[in-house]
């Protein structure tokens, strides 16, 4: 099966997992193992303290032996996001950054203007940017111009568990940028949502709360991994098209004629 | 030489001390600080004995082990109030309450007119809630003092200003109850920073702890004497014991004002920061090494799980079989 390619690195698993809001670090580790997740996102902001204060938690994440994708969650301006990205690079020794610039504190809607601006600055500084955006085609175009080689459109607003709010938009994004990896990020509540995102041809899915706040996070993580695998396979297998006419799936030739 | 020496007079050390005394075992207790509560994260605790509400973030085991807490505290201290807990959410966050009602179980739904009836202070809050009628709360500072008095009446006084380590003590068994201060000997222990405040206002009164399940900054407000309210608490993966950040204070106060605008006029009489000691699963446990039992990892559940852990520690002190079963400390 083809691998997921992100900035020159290959991954087998197409699920990315966030590390916030688990009942405990142990539950987080179990969820990562149960789903064979290879990439986790980590928020730097809240944990940032002076002199190695957050070291224990970071070491724990590092010990999971997964690729770390730091994020700029909770940043409200391009400048703030850039500073956070620089801190993350130092802390996690990676130039990967999931860029979030939030425009509204209630709806957590991305500030797409600030996002493009921050992406440009970070790209110039050598970062590999994973921008959290909407399904807007023009914004996506500008992000690619800014140097991004991945797009992360939302399914629905962060933490809402509403699934894919705009399938048409995601499909349009897929067909316009058919060579750019698309990772659907945010708003995923159920494995069926994740499977659907993959059936549309997305390359991967990133989720957090749906696993972290499940009663059994490890089991839910496994369920998501299965959903994502199923969706990917369905996409590669070439699904049949819906039709208005019922069609029998069994050949009728051999059916006994009982009329006589 | 007393049979058991306890290091640390926070909630872990004091509950162990009382539990051992109750079973007729001679103890001595050492505390590094000069007075009760100093340098101990128990001093900043909320004091909620709320096993069911805690299911919002804690595992089933925490609930199970917390069920005996209210009775234990009632036996040892004064001022345990059992008027239940009220958990509220903004109408848009009803899903958070639905999740908790499924996990916490011992609760019933309560809507605006009835919320006002039981807590008239929440007049400007409009939203659904859950009432957990069996839960209790106490004032942690009074409770620690009461435990110290309980020991004193049994002729045990806490030896303050004694920064001892287990190997310094000549006792049959040593209980190391130093919380996060033991992180150098317990490699699995980490610190989880918490920030809390005490507000004072006569404009509002509450009879029970009230929690707000805000998805970004959940808070609890615990009423105390003298028109005071404990407002807590952040949970940050950091072992930093100082630096109350602007963002944390803003978030906590914002959520408090969502519950009642009366908190807007309250006086901030204290802000506190400390770290909670936690193992990776956020569940407390005992470890043994030679003649030492480490009693640690109470996380944000010092008063809720302190009694259960103390009972377990006392059992291990008395019963060699249980002692043998304790995991060895690296």
PDB file of N, CA and C in Angstrom, chain B residues 155-199:
ATOM      1  N   UNK B 155      -1.000  12.716  71.926  1.00  0.00           N
ATOM      2  CA  UNK B 155       0.389  12.949  72.331  1.00  0.00           C
ATOM      3  C   UNK B 155       1.431  12.746  71.230  1.00  0.00           C
ATOM      4  N   UNK B 156       1.020  13.081  70.007  1.00  0.00           N
ATOM      5  CA  UNK B 156       2.005  13.080  68.926  1.00  0.00           C
ATOM      6  C   UNK B 156       2.098  14.513  68.414  1.00  0.00           C
ATOM      7  N   UNK B 157       3.275  15.093  68.460  1.00  0.00           N
ATOM      8  CA  UNK B 157       3.358  16.429  67.865  1.00  0.00           C
ATOM      9  C   UNK B 157       4.254  16.379  66.636  1.00  0.00           C
ATOM     10  N   UNK B 158       3.883  17.182  65.673  1.00  0.00           N
ATOM     11  CA  UNK B 158       4.631  17.225  64.411  1.00  0.00           C
ATOM     12  C   UNK B 158       5.952  17.940  64.669  1.00  0.00           C
ATOM     13  N   UNK B 159       7.048  17.335  64.243  1.00  0.00           N
ATOM     14  CA  UNK B 159       8.353  17.990  64.418  1.00  0.00           C
ATOM     15  C   UNK B 159       8.649  18.847  63.194  1.00  0.00           C
ATOM     16  N   UNK B 160       8.343  20.128  63.346  1.00  0.00           N
ATOM     17  CA  UNK B 160       8.519  21.063  62.227  1.00  0.00           C
ATOM     18  C   UNK B 160       9.989  21.432  62.062  1.00  0.00           C
ATOM     19  N   UNK B 161      10.304  21.888  60.860  1.00  0.00           N
ATOM     20  CA  UNK B 161      11.668  22.348  60.573  1.00  0.00           C
ATOM     21  C   UNK B 161      12.681  21.209  60.509  1.00  0.00           C
ATOM     22  N   UNK B 162      12.224  19.990  60.236  1.00  0.00           N
ATOM     23  CA  UNK B 162      13.123  18.834  60.194  1.00  0.00           C
ATOM     24  C   UNK B 162      13.169  18.294  58.757  1.00  0.00           C
ATOM     25  N   UNK B 163      14.199  18.703  58.027  1.00  0.00           N
ATOM     26  CA  UNK B 163      14.313  18.239  56.640  1.00  0.00           C
ATOM     27  C   UNK B 163      15.003  16.880  56.609  1.00  0.00           C
ATOM     28  N   UNK B 164      14.332  15.856  57.086  1.00  0.00           N
ATOM     29  CA  UNK B 164      14.959  14.539  57.159  1.00  0.00           C
ATOM     30  C   UNK B 164      14.669  13.723  55.911  1.00  0.00           C
ATOM     31  N   UNK B 165      15.526  12.725  55.690  1.00  0.00           N
ATOM     32  CA  UNK B 165      15.306  11.771  54.609  1.00  0.00           C
ATOM     33  C   UNK B 165      15.120  10.403  55.246  1.00  0.00           C
ATOM     34  N   UNK B 166      14.489   9.482  54.494  1.00  0.00           N
ATOM     35  CA  UNK B 166      14.180   8.181  55.104  1.00  0.00           C
ATOM     36  C   UNK B 166      15.388   7.525  55.778  1.00  0.00           C
ATOM     37  N   UNK B 167      16.564   7.626  55.118  1.00  0.00           N
ATOM     38  CA  UNK B 167      17.732   6.929  55.654  1.00  0.00           C
ATOM     39  C   UNK B 167      18.250   7.552  56.955  1.00  0.00           C
ATOM     40  N   UNK B 168      17.788   8.773  57.275  1.00  0.00           N
ATOM     41  CA  UNK B 168      18.236   9.423  58.516  1.00  0.00           C
ATOM     42  C   UNK B 168      17.514   8.876  59.741  1.00  0.00           C
ATOM     43  N   UNK B 169      16.421   8.176  59.520  1.00  0.00           N
ATOM     44  CA  UNK B 169      15.542   7.871  60.646  1.00  0.00           C
ATOM     45  C   UNK B 169      15.714   6.454  61.157  1.00  0.00           C
ATOM     46  N   UNK B 170      15.626   6.353  62.461  1.00  0.00           N
ATOM     47  CA  UNK B 170      15.775   5.066  63.111  1.00  0.00           C
ATOM     48  C   UNK B 170      14.386   4.578  63.526  1.00  0.00           C
ATOM     49  N   UNK B 171      13.684   4.002  62.570  1.00  0.00           N
ATOM     50  CA  UNK B 171      12.342   3.495  62.874  1.00  0.00           C
ATOM     51  C   UNK B 171      12.184   2.174  62.133  1.00  0.00           C
ATOM     52  N   UNK B 172      11.274   1.364  62.631  1.00  0.00           N
ATOM     53  CA  UNK B 172      11.072   0.067  61.994  1.00  0.00           C
ATOM     54  C   UNK B 172      10.589   0.263  60.544  1.00  0.00           C
ATOM     55  N   UNK B 173       9.661   1.187  60.412  1.00  0.00           N
ATOM     56  CA  UNK B 173       9.139   1.501  59.081  1.00  0.00           C
ATOM     57  C   UNK B 173       9.123   3.014  58.904  1.00  0.00           C
ATOM     58  N   UNK B 174       9.453   3.450  57.703  1.00  0.00           N
ATOM     59  CA  UNK B 174       9.359   4.880  57.397  1.00  0.00           C
ATOM     60  C   UNK B 174       8.337   5.065  56.282  1.00  0.00           C
ATOM     61  N   UNK B 175       7.430   6.000  56.476  1.00  0.00           N
ATOM     62  CA  UNK B 175       6.520   6.369  55.391  1.00  0.00           C
ATOM     63  C   UNK B 175       7.015   7.693  54.801  1.00  0.00           C
ATOM     64  N   UNK B 176       7.371   7.650  53.532  1.00  0.00           N
ATOM     65  CA  UNK B 176       7.809   8.857  52.849  1.00  0.00           C
ATOM     66  C   UNK B 176       6.585   9.487  52.180  1.00  0.00           C
ATOM     67  N   UNK B 177       6.115  10.577  52.773  1.00  0.00           N
ATOM     68  CA  UNK B 177       4.888  11.242  52.284  1.00  0.00           C
ATOM     69  C   UNK B 177       5.211  12.660  51.847  1.00  0.00           C
ATOM     70  N   UNK B 178       6.306  12.835  51.125  1.00  0.00           N
ATOM     71  CA  UNK B 178       6.780  14.176  50.813  1.00  0.00           C
ATOM     72  C   UNK B 178       6.242  14.740  49.507  1.00  0.00           C
ATOM     73  N   UNK B 179       5.285  14.063  48.905  1.00  0.00           N
ATOM     74  CA  UNK B 179       4.686  14.610  47.684  1.00  0.00           C
ATOM     75  C   UNK B 179       5.722  14.811  46.598  1.00  0.00           C
ATOM     76  N   UNK B 180       5.619  15.916  45.893  1.00  0.00           N
ATOM     77  CA  UNK B 180       6.518  16.143  44.769  1.00  0.00           C
ATOM     78  C   UNK B 180       7.975  16.287  45.197  1.00  0.00           C
ATOM     79  N   UNK B 181       8.218  16.575  46.499  1.00  0.00           N
ATOM     80  CA  UNK B 181       9.601  16.684  46.979  1.00  0.00           C
ATOM     81  C   UNK B 181      10.341  15.346  46.847  1.00  0.00           C
ATOM     82  N   UNK B 182       9.616  14.251  46.682  1.00  0.00           N
ATOM     83  CA  UNK B 182      10.263  12.934  46.535  1.00  0.00           C
ATOM     84  C   UNK B 182      10.577  12.594  45.083  1.00  0.00           C
ATOM     85  N   UNK B 183      10.451  13.563  44.189  1.00  0.00           N
ATOM     86  CA  UNK B 183      10.591  13.221  42.756  1.00  0.00           C
ATOM     87  C   UNK B 183      11.988  12.686  42.422  1.00  0.00           C
ATOM     88  N   UNK B 184      12.996  13.053  43.228  1.00  0.00           N
ATOM     89  CA  UNK B 184      14.341  12.555  42.928  1.00  0.00           C
ATOM     90  C   UNK B 184      14.497  11.069  43.249  1.00  0.00           C
ATOM     91  N   UNK B 185      13.670  10.541  44.156  1.00  0.00           N
ATOM     92  CA  UNK B 185      13.751   9.111  44.454  1.00  0.00           C
ATOM     93  C   UNK B 185      12.653   8.307  43.759  1.00  0.00           C
ATOM     94  N   UNK B 186      11.629   8.976  43.290  1.00  0.00           N
ATOM     95  CA  UNK B 186      10.552   8.283  42.573  1.00  0.00           C
ATOM     96  C   UNK B 186      10.558   8.769  41.126  1.00  0.00           C
ATOM     97  N   UNK B 187      11.285   8.075  40.252  1.00  0.00           N
ATOM     98  CA  UNK B 187      11.464   8.582  38.884  1.00  0.00           C
ATOM     99  C   UNK B 187      10.148   8.717  38.115  1.00  0.00           C
ATOM    100  N   UNK B 188       9.152   7.930  38.479  1.00  0.00           N
ATOM    101  CA  UNK B 188       7.879   7.997  37.745  1.00  0.00           C
ATOM    102  C   UNK B 188       6.999   9.161  38.152  1.00  0.00           C
ATOM    103  N   UNK B 189       7.455   9.927  39.130  1.00  0.00           N
ATOM    104  CA  UNK B 189       6.610  11.009  39.639  1.00  0.00           C
ATOM    105  C   UNK B 189       6.828  12.275  38.812  1.00  0.00           C
ATOM    106  N   UNK B 190       5.739  12.946  38.457  1.00  0.00           N
ATOM    107  CA  UNK B 190       5.869  14.229  37.762  1.00  0.00           C
ATOM    108  C   UNK B 190       5.030  15.279  38.491  1.00  0.00           C
ATOM    109  N   UNK B 191       5.271  16.525  38.157  1.00  0.00           N
ATOM    110  CA  UNK B 191       4.513  17.598  38.786  1.00  0.00           C
ATOM    111  C   UNK B 191       3.459  18.130  37.838  1.00  0.00           C
ATOM    112  N   UNK B 192       2.280  18.421  38.347  1.00  0.00           N
ATOM    113  CA  UNK B 192       1.233  19.046  37.546  1.00  0.00           C
ATOM    114  C   UNK B 192       0.843  20.345  38.245  1.00  0.00           C
ATOM    115  N   UNK B 193       1.210  21.419  37.590  1.00  0.00           N
ATOM    116  CA  UNK B 193       1.025  22.732  38.199  1.00  0.00           C
ATOM    117  C   UNK B 193      -0.450  23.099  38.328  1.00  0.00           C
ATOM    118  N   UNK B 194      -0.777  23.747  39.427  1.00  0.00           N
ATOM    119  CA  UNK B 194      -2.141  24.222  39.638  1.00  0.00           C
ATOM    120  C   UNK B 194      -2.122  25.639  40.168  1.00  0.00           C
ATOM    121  N   UNK B 195      -3.074  26.423  39.706  1.00  0.00           N
ATOM    122  CA  UNK B 195      -3.198  27.800  40.197  1.00  0.00           C
ATOM    123  C   UNK B 195      -4.597  27.971  40.772  1.00  0.00           C
ATOM    124  N   UNK B 196      -4.698  28.633  41.895  1.00  0.00           N
ATOM    125  CA  UNK B 196      -5.998  28.839  42.552  1.00  0.00           C
ATOM    126  C   UNK B 196      -6.054  30.228  43.148  1.00  0.00           C
ATOM    127  N   UNK B 197      -7.261  30.653  43.475  1.00  0.00           N
ATOM    128  CA  UNK B 197      -7.415  31.975  44.091  1.00  0.00           C
ATOM    129  C   UNK B 197      -8.442  31.893  45.194  1.00  0.00           C
ATOM    130  N   UNK B 198      -8.361  32.819  46.121  1.00  0.00           N
ATOM    131  CA  UNK B 198      -9.441  32.959  47.100  1.00  0.00           C
ATOM    132  C   UNK B 198     -10.053  34.339  46.913  1.00  0.00           C
ATOM    133  N   UNK B 199     -11.364  34.328  46.719  1.00  0.00           N
ATOM    134  CA  UNK B 199     -12.111  35.565  46.511  1.00  0.00           C
ATOM    135  C   UNK B 199     -12.976  35.814  47.734  1.00  0.00           C
TER     136      UNK B 199
END
